[in-house]
Amino acid sequence: MFTKKETHIVVLNELDRARVALQEALHGAEGTPDAPGLRRALEIVDGIGAGEDPQVRWVREVLTGRNIDPRESEIHAIKALREAQPGLSLIAAVDLVRRCRTATDR
């Protein structure tokens, strides 16, 4: 059973599919002018969110899009998350902002 205190945000991640598609395209393009561009695209996909919690990445994207620093303006950050995800509880938004701050401080 879920309560309002829990954080429930589903982050869809299609990077694995993109990675496979790029690897297949690169395999078929070796020795062609397209190969360097496909290699670079594969590097970019491999670097996206490497090791970062998808929920924290979502919070960072929302706050960056609104020019909010969660360390300086926690209340505005919480409000921005709740506007971006209607139905997100206050407790969950606070938890997400604090997790983002902790990840940023590392």
PDB file of C-alpha atoms in Angstrom:
ATOM      1  CA  MET A   1       0.000   0.000   0.000  1.00  0.00           C
ATOM      2  CA  PHE A   2       1.279   3.425  -0.901  1.00  0.00           C
ATOM      3  CA  THR A   3       1.066   6.441   1.316  1.00  0.00           C
ATOM      4  CA  LYS A   4       1.359  10.152   0.587  1.00  0.00           C
ATOM      5  CA  LYS A   5       4.776  10.103   2.257  1.00  0.00           C
ATOM      6  CA  GLU A   6       6.344   7.938  -0.429  1.00  0.00           C
ATOM      7  CA  THR A   7       7.907   9.312  -3.575  1.00  0.00           C
ATOM      8  CA  HIS A   8       6.439   7.756  -6.717  1.00  0.00           C
ATOM      9  CA  ILE A   9       7.826   9.084  -9.932  1.00  0.00           C
ATOM     10  CA  VAL A  10       8.327   6.735 -12.820  1.00  0.00           C
ATOM     11  CA  VAL A  11      11.191   7.730 -15.069  1.00  0.00           C
ATOM     12  CA  LEU A  12      11.144   6.080 -18.462  1.00  0.00           C
ATOM     13  CA  ASN A  13      14.570   5.440 -19.811  1.00  0.00           C
ATOM     14  CA  GLU A  14      14.968   4.436 -23.444  1.00  0.00           C
ATOM     15  CA  LEU A  15      18.744   4.819 -23.453  1.00  0.00           C
ATOM     16  CA  ASP A  16      19.314   1.075 -23.751  1.00  0.00           C
ATOM     17  CA  ARG A  17      17.290   0.932 -26.963  1.00  0.00           C
ATOM     18  CA  ALA A  18      19.086   3.977 -28.332  1.00  0.00           C
ATOM     19  CA  ARG A  19      22.450   2.456 -27.419  1.00  0.00           C
ATOM     20  CA  VAL A  20      21.645  -0.818 -29.229  1.00  0.00           C
ATOM     21  CA  ALA A  21      20.387   1.047 -32.302  1.00  0.00           C
ATOM     22  CA  LEU A  22      23.531   3.181 -32.427  1.00  0.00           C
ATOM     23  CA  GLN A  23      25.795   0.155 -31.969  1.00  0.00           C
ATOM     24  CA  GLU A  24      24.054  -1.637 -34.827  1.00  0.00           C
ATOM     25  CA  ALA A  25      24.259   1.430 -37.052  1.00  0.00           C
ATOM     26  CA  LEU A  26      27.937   1.860 -36.206  1.00  0.00           C
ATOM     27  CA  HIS A  27      28.657  -1.795 -36.959  1.00  0.00           C
ATOM     28  CA  GLY A  28      27.109  -1.377 -40.399  1.00  0.00           C
ATOM     29  CA  ALA A  29      28.839   1.946 -41.020  1.00  0.00           C
ATOM     30  CA  GLU A  30      32.463   1.043 -40.195  1.00  0.00           C
ATOM     31  CA  GLY A  31      34.775   2.541 -42.799  1.00  0.00           C
ATOM     32  CA  THR A  32      32.193   5.059 -44.017  1.00  0.00           C
ATOM     33  CA  PRO A  33      32.082   8.806 -43.422  1.00  0.00           C
ATOM     34  CA  ASP A  34      29.183   8.240 -40.976  1.00  0.00           C
ATOM     35  CA  ALA A  35      31.220   6.137 -38.530  1.00  0.00           C
ATOM     36  CA  PRO A  36      32.846   9.013 -36.568  1.00  0.00           C
ATOM     37  CA  GLY A  37      29.486  10.714 -36.024  1.00  0.00           C
ATOM     38  CA  LEU A  38      27.875   7.476 -34.899  1.00  0.00           C
ATOM     39  CA  ARG A  39      30.776   6.824 -32.509  1.00  0.00           C
ATOM     40  CA  ARG A  40      30.303  10.290 -31.016  1.00  0.00           C
ATOM     41  CA  ALA A  41      26.542   9.756 -30.704  1.00  0.00           C
ATOM     42  CA  LEU A  42      27.206   6.481 -28.879  1.00  0.00           C
ATOM     43  CA  GLU A  43      29.599   8.267 -26.496  1.00  0.00           C
ATOM     44  CA  ILE A  44      26.924  10.870 -25.756  1.00  0.00           C
ATOM     45  CA  VAL A  45      24.266   8.240 -25.039  1.00  0.00           C
ATOM     46  CA  ASP A  46      26.692   6.336 -22.823  1.00  0.00           C
ATOM     47  CA  GLY A  47      27.403   9.516 -20.843  1.00  0.00           C
ATOM     48  CA  ILE A  48      23.794  10.527 -20.202  1.00  0.00           C
ATOM     49  CA  GLY A  49      22.906  10.011 -16.590  1.00  0.00           C
ATOM     50  CA  ALA A  50      25.801   7.664 -15.993  1.00  0.00           C
ATOM     51  CA  GLY A  51      25.314   6.401 -12.462  1.00  0.00           C
ATOM     52  CA  GLU A  52      22.831   9.120 -11.490  1.00  0.00           C
ATOM     53  CA  ASP A  53      19.473   8.339  -9.915  1.00  0.00           C
ATOM     54  CA  PRO A  54      16.823   9.010 -12.601  1.00  0.00           C
ATOM     55  CA  GLN A  55      14.587  10.799 -10.087  1.00  0.00           C
ATOM     56  CA  VAL A  56      17.419  13.129  -9.091  1.00  0.00           C
ATOM     57  CA  ARG A  57      18.169  13.728 -12.777  1.00  0.00           C
ATOM     58  CA  TRP A  58      14.494  14.639 -13.358  1.00  0.00           C
ATOM     59  CA  VAL A  59      14.537  17.051 -10.407  1.00  0.00           C
ATOM     60  CA  ARG A  60      17.735  18.652 -11.685  1.00  0.00           C
ATOM     61  CA  GLU A  61      16.222  19.066 -15.176  1.00  0.00           C
ATOM     62  CA  VAL A  62      13.050  20.655 -13.805  1.00  0.00           C
ATOM     63  CA  LEU A  63      14.948  23.041 -11.548  1.00  0.00           C
ATOM     64  CA  THR A  64      17.547  23.926 -14.178  1.00  0.00           C
ATOM     65  CA  GLY A  65      14.748  24.713 -16.629  1.00  0.00           C
ATOM     66  CA  ARG A  66      13.327  27.171 -14.111  1.00  0.00           C
ATOM     67  CA  ASN A  67      16.710  28.568 -12.986  1.00  0.00           C
ATOM     68  CA  ILE A  68      16.215  27.408  -9.405  1.00  0.00           C
ATOM     69  CA  ASP A  69      19.110  26.355  -7.186  1.00  0.00           C
ATOM     70  CA  PRO A  70      17.746  23.916  -4.585  1.00  0.00           C
ATOM     71  CA  ARG A  71      20.498  24.889  -2.129  1.00  0.00           C
ATOM     72  CA  GLU A  72      19.519  28.554  -2.188  1.00  0.00           C
ATOM     73  CA  SER A  73      15.769  28.331  -2.604  1.00  0.00           C
ATOM     74  CA  GLU A  74      14.331  25.102  -1.271  1.00  0.00           C
ATOM     75  CA  ILE A  75      10.761  26.413  -1.102  1.00  0.00           C
ATOM     76  CA  HIS A  76      10.782  27.572  -4.737  1.00  0.00           C
ATOM     77  CA  ALA A  77      12.306  24.238  -5.755  1.00  0.00           C
ATOM     78  CA  ILE A  78       9.562  22.297  -3.972  1.00  0.00           C
ATOM     79  CA  LYS A  79       6.891  24.466  -5.579  1.00  0.00           C
ATOM     80  CA  ALA A  80       8.431  23.975  -9.032  1.00  0.00           C
ATOM     81  CA  LEU A  81       8.410  20.189  -8.650  1.00  0.00           C
ATOM     82  CA  ARG A  82       4.810  20.146  -7.527  1.00  0.00           C
ATOM     83  CA  GLU A  83       3.841  22.314 -10.508  1.00  0.00           C
ATOM     84  CA  ALA A  84       5.784  20.075 -12.886  1.00  0.00           C
ATOM     85  CA  GLN A  85       4.207  16.931 -11.439  1.00  0.00           C
ATOM     86  CA  PRO A  86       0.656  17.618 -10.256  1.00  0.00           C
ATOM     87  CA  GLY A  87      -0.295  15.219  -7.488  1.00  0.00           C
ATOM     88  CA  LEU A  88       3.226  15.067  -6.076  1.00  0.00           C
ATOM     89  CA  SER A  89       2.846  15.320  -2.319  1.00  0.00           C
ATOM     90  CA  LEU A  90       4.603  17.967  -0.303  1.00  0.00           C
ATOM     91  CA  ILE A  91       6.576  15.328   1.590  1.00  0.00           C
ATOM     92  CA  ALA A  92       7.696  13.646  -1.634  1.00  0.00           C
ATOM     93  CA  ALA A  93       8.725  16.982  -3.172  1.00  0.00           C
ATOM     94  CA  VAL A  94      10.753  17.879  -0.076  1.00  0.00           C
ATOM     95  CA  ASP A  95      12.447  14.477  -0.209  1.00  0.00           C
ATOM     96  CA  LEU A  96      13.309  14.880  -3.908  1.00  0.00           C
ATOM     97  CA  VAL A  97      14.714  18.376  -3.452  1.00  0.00           C
ATOM     98  CA  ARG A  98      16.864  17.258  -0.530  1.00  0.00           C
ATOM     99  CA  ARG A  99      18.134  14.242  -2.470  1.00  0.00           C
ATOM    100  CA  CYS A 100      19.029  16.546  -5.345  1.00  0.00           C
ATOM    101  CA  ARG A 101      20.862  18.912  -2.986  1.00  0.00           C
ATOM    102  CA  THR A 102      22.788  16.016  -1.475  1.00  0.00           C
ATOM    103  CA  ALA A 103      23.745  14.711  -4.931  1.00  0.00           C
ATOM    104  CA  THR A 104      24.821  18.210  -6.010  1.00  0.00           C
ATOM    105  CA  ASP A 105      26.985  18.689  -2.917  1.00  0.00           C
ATOM    106  CA  ARG A 106      29.018  15.570  -3.704  1.00  0.00           C
TER     107      ARG A 106
END
